[in-house]
mmCIF file of C-alpha atoms in Angstrom:
data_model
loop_
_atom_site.group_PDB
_atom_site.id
_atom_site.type_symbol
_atom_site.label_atom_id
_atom_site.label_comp_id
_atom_site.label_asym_id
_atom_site.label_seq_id
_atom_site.Cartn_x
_atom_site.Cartn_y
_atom_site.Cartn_z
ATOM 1 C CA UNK A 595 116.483 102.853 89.395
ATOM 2 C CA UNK A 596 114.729 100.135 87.495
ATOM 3 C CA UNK A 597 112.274 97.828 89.212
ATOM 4 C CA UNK A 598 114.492 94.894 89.096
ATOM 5 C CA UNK A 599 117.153 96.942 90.432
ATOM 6 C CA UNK A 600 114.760 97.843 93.557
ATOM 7 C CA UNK A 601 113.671 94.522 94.360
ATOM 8 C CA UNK A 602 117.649 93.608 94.748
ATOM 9 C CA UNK A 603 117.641 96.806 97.073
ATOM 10 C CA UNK A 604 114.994 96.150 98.908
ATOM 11 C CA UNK A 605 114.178 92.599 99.033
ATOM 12 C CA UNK A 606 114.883 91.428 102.444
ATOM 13 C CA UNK A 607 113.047 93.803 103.732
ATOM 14 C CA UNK A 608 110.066 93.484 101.189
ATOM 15 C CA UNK A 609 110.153 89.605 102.346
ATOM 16 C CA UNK A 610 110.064 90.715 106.378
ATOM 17 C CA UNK A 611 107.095 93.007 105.837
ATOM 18 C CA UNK A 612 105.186 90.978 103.937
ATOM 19 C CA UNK A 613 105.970 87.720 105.753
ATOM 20 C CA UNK A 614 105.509 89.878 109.358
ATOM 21 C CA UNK A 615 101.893 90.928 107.634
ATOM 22 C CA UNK A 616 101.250 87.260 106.455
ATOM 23 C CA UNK A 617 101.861 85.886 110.079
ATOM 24 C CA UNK A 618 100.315 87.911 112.112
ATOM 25 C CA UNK A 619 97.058 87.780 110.202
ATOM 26 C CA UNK A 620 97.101 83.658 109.770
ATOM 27 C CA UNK A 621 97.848 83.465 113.683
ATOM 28 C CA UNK A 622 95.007 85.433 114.599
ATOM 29 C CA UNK A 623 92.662 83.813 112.455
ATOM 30 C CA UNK A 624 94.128 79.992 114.127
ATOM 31 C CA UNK A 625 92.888 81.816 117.345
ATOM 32 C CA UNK A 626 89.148 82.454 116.307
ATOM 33 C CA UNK A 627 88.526 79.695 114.043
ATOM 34 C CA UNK A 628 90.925 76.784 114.741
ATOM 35 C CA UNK A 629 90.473 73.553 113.325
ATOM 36 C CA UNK A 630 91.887 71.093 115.574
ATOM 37 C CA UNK A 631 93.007 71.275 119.737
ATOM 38 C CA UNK A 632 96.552 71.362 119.639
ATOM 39 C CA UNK A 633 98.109 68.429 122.013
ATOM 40 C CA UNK A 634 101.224 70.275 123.275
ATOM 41 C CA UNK A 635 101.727 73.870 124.577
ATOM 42 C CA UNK A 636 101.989 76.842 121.777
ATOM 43 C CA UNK A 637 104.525 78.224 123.874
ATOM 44 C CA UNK A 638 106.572 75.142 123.899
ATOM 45 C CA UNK A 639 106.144 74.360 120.065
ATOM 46 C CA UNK A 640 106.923 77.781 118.884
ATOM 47 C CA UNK A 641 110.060 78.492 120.803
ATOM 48 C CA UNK A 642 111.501 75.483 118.846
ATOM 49 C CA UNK A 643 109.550 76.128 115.734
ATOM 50 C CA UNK A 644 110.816 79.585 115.143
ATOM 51 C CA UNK A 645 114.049 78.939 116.944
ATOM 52 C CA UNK A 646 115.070 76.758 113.807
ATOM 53 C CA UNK A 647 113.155 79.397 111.548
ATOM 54 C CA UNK A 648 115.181 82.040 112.542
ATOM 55 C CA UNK A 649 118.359 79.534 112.466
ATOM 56 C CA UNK A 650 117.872 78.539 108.627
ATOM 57 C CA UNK A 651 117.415 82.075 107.546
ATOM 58 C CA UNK A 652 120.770 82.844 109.563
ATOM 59 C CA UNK A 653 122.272 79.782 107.583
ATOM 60 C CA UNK A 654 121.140 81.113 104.155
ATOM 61 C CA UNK A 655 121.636 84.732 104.049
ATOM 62 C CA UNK A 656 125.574 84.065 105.525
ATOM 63 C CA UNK A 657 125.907 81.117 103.063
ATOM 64 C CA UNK A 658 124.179 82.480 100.147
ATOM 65 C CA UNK A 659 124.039 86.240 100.272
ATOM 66 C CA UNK A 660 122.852 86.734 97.228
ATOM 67 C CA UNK A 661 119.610 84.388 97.955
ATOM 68 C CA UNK A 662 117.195 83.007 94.964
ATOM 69 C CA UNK A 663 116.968 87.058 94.251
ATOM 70 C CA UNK A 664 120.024 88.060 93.678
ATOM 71 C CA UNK A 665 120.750 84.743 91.734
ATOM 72 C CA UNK A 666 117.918 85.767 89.494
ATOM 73 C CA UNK A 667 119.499 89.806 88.826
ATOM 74 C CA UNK A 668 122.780 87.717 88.141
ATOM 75 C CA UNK A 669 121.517 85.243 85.407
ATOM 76 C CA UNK A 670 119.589 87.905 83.782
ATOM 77 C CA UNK A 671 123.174 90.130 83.777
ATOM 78 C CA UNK A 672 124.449 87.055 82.089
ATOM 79 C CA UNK A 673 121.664 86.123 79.605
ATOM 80 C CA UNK A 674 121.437 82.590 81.461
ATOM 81 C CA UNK A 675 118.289 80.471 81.400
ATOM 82 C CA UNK A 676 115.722 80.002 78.787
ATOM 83 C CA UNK A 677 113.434 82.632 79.396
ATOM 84 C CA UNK A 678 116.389 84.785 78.708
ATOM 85 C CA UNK A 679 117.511 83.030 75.713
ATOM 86 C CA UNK A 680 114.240 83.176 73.907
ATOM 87 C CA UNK A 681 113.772 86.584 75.136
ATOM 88 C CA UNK A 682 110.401 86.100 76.237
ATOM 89 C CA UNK A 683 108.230 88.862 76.858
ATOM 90 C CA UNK A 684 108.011 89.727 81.212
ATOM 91 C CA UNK A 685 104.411 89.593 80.862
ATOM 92 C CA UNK A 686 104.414 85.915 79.815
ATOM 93 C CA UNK A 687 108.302 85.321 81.506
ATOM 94 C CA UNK A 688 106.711 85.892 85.034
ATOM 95 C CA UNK A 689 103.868 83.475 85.034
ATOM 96 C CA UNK A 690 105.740 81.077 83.571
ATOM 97 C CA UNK A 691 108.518 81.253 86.135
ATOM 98 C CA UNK A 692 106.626 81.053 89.430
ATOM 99 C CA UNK A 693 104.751 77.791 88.021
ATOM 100 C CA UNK A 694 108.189 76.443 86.862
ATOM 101 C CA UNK A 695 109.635 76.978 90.439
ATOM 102 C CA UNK A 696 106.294 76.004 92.000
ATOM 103 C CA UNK A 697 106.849 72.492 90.324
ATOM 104 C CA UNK A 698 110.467 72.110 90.955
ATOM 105 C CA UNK A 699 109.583 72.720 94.289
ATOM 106 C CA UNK A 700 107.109 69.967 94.232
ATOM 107 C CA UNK A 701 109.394 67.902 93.023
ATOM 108 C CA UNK A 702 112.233 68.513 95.446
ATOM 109 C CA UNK A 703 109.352 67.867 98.391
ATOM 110 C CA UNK A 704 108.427 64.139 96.446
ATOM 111 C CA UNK A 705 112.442 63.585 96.423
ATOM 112 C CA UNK A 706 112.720 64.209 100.268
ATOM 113 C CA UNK A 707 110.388 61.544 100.564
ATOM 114 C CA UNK A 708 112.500 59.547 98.321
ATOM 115 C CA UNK A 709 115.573 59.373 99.514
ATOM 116 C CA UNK A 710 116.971 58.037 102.725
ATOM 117 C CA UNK A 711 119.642 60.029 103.732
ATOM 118 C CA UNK A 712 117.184 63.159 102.769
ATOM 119 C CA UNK A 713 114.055 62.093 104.880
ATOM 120 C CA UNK A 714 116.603 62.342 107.690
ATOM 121 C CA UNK A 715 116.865 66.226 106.849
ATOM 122 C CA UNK A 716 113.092 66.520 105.820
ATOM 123 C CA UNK A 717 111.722 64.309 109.218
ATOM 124 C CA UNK A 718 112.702 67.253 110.867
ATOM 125 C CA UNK A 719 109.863 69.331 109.416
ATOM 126 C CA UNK A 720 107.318 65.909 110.071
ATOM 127 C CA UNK A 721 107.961 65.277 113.693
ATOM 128 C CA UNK A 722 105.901 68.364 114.686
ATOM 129 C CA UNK A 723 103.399 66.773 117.058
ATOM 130 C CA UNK A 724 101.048 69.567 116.193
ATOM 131 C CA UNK A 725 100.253 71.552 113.216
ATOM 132 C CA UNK A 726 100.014 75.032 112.724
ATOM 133 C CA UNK A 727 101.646 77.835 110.879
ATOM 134 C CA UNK A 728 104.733 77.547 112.578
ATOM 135 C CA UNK A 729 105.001 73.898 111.255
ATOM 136 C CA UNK A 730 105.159 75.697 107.689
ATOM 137 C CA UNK A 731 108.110 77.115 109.053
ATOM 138 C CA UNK A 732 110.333 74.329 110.837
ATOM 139 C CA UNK A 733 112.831 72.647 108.731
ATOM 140 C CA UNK A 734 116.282 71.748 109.401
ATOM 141 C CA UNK A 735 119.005 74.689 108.629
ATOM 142 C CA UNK A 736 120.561 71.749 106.328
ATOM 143 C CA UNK A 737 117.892 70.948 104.305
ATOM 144 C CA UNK A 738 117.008 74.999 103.604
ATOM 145 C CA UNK A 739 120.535 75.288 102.515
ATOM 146 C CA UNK A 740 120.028 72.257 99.689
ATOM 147 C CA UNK A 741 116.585 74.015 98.807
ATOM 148 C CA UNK A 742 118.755 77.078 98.154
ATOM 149 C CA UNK A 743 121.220 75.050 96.113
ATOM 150 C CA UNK A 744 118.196 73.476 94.013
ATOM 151 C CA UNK A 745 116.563 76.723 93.493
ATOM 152 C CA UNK A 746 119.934 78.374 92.422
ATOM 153 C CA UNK A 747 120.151 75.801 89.766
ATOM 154 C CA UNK A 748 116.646 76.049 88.660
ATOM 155 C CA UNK A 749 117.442 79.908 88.429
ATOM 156 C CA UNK A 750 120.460 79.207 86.568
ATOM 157 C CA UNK A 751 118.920 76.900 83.703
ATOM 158 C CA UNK A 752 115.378 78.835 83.952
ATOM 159 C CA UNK A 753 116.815 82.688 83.875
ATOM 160 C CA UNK A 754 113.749 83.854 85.297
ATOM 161 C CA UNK A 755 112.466 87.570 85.888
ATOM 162 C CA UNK A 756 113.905 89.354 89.257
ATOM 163 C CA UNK A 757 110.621 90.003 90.436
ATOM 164 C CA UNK A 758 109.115 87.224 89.396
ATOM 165 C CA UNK A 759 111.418 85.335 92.015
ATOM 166 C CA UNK A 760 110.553 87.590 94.515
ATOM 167 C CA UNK A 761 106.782 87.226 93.913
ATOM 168 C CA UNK A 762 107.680 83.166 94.176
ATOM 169 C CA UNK A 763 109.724 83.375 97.363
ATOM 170 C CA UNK A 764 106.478 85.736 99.036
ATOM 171 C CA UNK A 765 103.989 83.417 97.629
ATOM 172 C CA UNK A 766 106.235 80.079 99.130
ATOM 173 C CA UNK A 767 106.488 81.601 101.918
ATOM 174 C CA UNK A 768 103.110 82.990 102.689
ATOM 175 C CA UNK A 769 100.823 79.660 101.174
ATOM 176 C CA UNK A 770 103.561 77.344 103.697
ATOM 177 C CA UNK A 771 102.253 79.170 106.554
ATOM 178 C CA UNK A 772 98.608 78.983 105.048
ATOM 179 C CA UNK A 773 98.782 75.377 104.118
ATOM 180 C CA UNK A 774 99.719 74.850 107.527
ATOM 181 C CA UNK A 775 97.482 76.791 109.164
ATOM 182 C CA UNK A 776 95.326 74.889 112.245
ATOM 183 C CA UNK A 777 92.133 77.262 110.862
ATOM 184 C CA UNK A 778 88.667 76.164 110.178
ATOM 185 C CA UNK A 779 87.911 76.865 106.227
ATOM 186 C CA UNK A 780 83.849 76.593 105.607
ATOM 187 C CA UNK A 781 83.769 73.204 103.301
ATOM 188 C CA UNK A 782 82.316 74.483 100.180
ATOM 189 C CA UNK A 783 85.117 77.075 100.376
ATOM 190 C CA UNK A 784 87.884 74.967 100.578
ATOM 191 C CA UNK A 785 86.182 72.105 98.202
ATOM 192 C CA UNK A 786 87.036 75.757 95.236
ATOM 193 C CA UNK A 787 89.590 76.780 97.225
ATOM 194 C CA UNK A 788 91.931 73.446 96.793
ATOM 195 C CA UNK A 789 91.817 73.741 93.038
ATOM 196 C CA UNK A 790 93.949 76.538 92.820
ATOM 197 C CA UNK A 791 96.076 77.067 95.420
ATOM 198 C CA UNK A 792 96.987 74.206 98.992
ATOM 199 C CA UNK A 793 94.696 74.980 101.198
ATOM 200 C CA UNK A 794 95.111 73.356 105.103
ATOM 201 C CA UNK A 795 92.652 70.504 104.748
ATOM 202 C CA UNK A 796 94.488 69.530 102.042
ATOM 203 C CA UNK A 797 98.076 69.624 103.131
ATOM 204 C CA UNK A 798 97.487 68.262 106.390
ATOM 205 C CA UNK A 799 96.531 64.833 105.028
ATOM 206 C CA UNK A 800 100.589 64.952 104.607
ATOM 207 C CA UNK A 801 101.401 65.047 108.110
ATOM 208 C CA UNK A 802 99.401 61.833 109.055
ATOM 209 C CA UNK A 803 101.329 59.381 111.180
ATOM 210 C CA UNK A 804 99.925 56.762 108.466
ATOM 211 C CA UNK A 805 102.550 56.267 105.097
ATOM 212 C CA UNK A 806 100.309 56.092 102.682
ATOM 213 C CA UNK A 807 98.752 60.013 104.044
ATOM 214 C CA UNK A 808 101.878 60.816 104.601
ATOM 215 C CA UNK A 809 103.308 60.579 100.557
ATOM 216 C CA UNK A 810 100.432 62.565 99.356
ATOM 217 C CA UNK A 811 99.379 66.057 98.772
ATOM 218 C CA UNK A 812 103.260 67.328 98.538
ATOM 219 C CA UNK A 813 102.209 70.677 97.057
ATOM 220 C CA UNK A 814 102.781 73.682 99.423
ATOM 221 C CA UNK A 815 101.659 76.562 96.551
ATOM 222 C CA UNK A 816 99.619 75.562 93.662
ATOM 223 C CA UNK A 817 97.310 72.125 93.955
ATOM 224 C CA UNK A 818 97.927 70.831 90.372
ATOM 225 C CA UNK A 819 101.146 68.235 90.345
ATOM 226 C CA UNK A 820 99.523 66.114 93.109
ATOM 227 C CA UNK A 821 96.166 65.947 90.890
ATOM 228 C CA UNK A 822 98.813 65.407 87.936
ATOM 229 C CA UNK A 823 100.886 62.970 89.326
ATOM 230 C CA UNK A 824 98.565 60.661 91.113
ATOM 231 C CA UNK A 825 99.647 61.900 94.569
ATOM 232 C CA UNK A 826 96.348 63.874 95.573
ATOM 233 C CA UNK A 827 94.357 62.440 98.596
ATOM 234 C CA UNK A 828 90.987 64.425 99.414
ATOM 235 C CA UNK A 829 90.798 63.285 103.347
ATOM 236 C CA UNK A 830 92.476 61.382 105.816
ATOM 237 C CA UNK A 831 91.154 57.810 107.304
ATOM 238 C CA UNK A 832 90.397 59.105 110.667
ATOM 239 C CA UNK A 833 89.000 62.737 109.547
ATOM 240 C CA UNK A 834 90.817 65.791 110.499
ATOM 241 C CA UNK A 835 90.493 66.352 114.026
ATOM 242 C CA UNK A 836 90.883 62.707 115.645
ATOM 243 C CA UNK A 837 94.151 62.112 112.771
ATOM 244 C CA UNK A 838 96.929 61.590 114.752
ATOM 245 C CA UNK A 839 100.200 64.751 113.240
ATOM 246 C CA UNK A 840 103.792 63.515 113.373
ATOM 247 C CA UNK A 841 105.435 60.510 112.803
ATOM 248 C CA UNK A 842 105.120 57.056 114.770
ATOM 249 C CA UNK A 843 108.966 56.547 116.118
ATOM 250 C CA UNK A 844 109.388 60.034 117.184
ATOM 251 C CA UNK A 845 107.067 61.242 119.685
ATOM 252 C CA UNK A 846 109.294 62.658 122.638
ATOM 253 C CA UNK A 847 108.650 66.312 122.978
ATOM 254 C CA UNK A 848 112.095 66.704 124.099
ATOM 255 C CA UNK A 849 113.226 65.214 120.666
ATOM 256 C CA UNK A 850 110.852 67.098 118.378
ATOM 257 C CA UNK A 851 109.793 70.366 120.078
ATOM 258 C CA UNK A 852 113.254 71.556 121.519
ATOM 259 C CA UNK A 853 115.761 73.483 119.476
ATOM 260 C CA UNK A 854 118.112 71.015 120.478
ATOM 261 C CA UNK A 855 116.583 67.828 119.513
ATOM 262 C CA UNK A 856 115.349 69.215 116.575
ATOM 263 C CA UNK A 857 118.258 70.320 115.112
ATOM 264 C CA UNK A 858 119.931 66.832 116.104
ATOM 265 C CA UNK A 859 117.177 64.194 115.099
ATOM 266 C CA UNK A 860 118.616 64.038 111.449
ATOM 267 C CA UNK A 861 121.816 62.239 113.124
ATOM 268 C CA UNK A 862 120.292 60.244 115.216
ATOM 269 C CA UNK A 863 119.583 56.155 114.287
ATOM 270 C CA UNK A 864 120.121 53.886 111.358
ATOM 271 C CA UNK A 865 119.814 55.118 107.952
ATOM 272 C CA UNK A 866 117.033 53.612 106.708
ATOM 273 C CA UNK A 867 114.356 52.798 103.565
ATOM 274 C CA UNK A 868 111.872 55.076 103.311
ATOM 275 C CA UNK A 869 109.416 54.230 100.606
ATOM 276 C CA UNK A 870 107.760 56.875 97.801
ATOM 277 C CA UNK A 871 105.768 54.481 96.796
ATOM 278 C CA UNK A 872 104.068 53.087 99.754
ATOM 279 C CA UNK A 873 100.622 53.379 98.810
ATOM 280 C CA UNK A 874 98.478 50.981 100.722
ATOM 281 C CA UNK A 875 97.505 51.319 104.609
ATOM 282 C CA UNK A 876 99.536 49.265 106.928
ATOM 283 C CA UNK A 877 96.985 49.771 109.463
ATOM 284 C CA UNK A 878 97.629 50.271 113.235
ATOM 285 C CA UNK A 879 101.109 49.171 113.357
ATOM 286 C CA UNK A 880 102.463 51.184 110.493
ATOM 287 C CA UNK A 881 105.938 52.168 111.192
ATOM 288 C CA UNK A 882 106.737 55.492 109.743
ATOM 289 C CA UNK A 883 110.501 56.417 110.391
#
């Protein structure tokens, strides 16, 4: 058996060891070095957090058995993509493919943003009141499936390696829990640290209350598009541990930490503008939907 032909064996549970491994050893270190004093209780917040975790992944592996994965073993069968076309060489094919998906990631995260009826889904993910790992987790079953649609696509016209894909989906998975993470990074580490990979000082700007913190630092993975794109913000207003997480019209722990309201706060109100390109502070009475 080839190595491609193991990963497609093996993959799910490759991806539950090594995100088990990943989470276990980011919660412990939130315990001795947190970074901020959560507001609600964990036990509250990661009931629901999870709960919707463990949803999604329900949702994708019954709607998309194959997964990103198996997508990739099938467009390599096929000779899709460009990576396949030009026969490139796996040494230079891998690389190139997890910074490819990184930035179509990116992108998909700015679109969210974007559009309307897709903040709905993506809110979901913002109205955490707190933030920790589990945050990295939490997004609506909906908006995972799309992600899988968007990645299958990407696949598709990309044809990238089958364990390159794998490496991406471990890496997404593992830096989304990092960048997340409520831990305490010394500054001159994370000041070297944030120029190669999201660290949580960084990404946490993007879970202000505030709109113009809020469309910045989009990156989950690699730090470069926001620095590219003129999206990177070094530190919120109000400095990280008096910044207020979440968003301004949805502050009802019933609403946002519950399984229930969670999964039903896409549905719920007017659909409604949500600007990219809001920029400038609004001050106090900023109204982030």
């Amino acid at each position: 058996m080839d190595t491609a032909s193991a990963v497609l064996a093996h993959e799910p549970l490759i991806r539950l060891v090594l995100f088990a491994a990943g989470f276990a050893v980011i919660a412990a270190c939130e315990v001795l070095v947190p970074r901020r004093t959560p507001t609600m209780a964990r036990s509250l917040r990661w009931f629901g957090n999870l709960g919707i975790a463990a949803l999604s992944s329900v949702v994708v592996r019954l709607a998309f058995p194959l997964a990103a994965v198996g997508m990739a073993g099938f467009a390599a069968a096929n000779g899709w993509g460009m990576l396949n076309h030009f026969d490139v060489p796996p040494w230079l094919a891998g690389p190139l493919a997890v910074i490819a998906l990184d930035f179509v990631i990116w992108l998909q995260h700015v679109i969210v943003h974007a559009v309307p009826v897709l903040w709905r889904l993506h809110r979901v993910h913002h109205a955490d009141l707190d933030f920790d790992l589990t945050t990295g987790l939490r997004f609506h079953p909906i908006e995972i499936a799309l992600s899988m649609l968007i990645k299958f696509a990407a696949i598709v016209v990309l044809g990238p390696p089958v364990v390159a894909v794998l490496v991406f989906e471990v890496l997404l998975n593992a830096t989304s829990m990092f960048s997340h993470a409520n831990i305490r990074l010394p500054a001159a580490l994370d000041r070297v640290l944030r120029w190669i990979v999201v660290t949580p000082e960084m990404h946490r700007v993007h879970h202000s209350v505030e709109d113009d913190e809020t469309n910045s630092n989009f990156g989950f993975n690699l730090p470069w598009w926001d620095r590219l794109f003129g999206t990177y913000r070094d530190q919120p207003r109000a400095g990280h541990a008096a910044m207020t997480i979440g968003i301004h019209s949805h502050r009802d722990p019933q609403e946002v930490a519950r399984l229930p309201g969670m999964l039903m706060l896409p549905f719920r109100g007017d659909v409604e503008g949500y600007a990219i390109n809001r920029r400038e502070w609004r001050g106090e009475h900023a109204t982030t939907r």
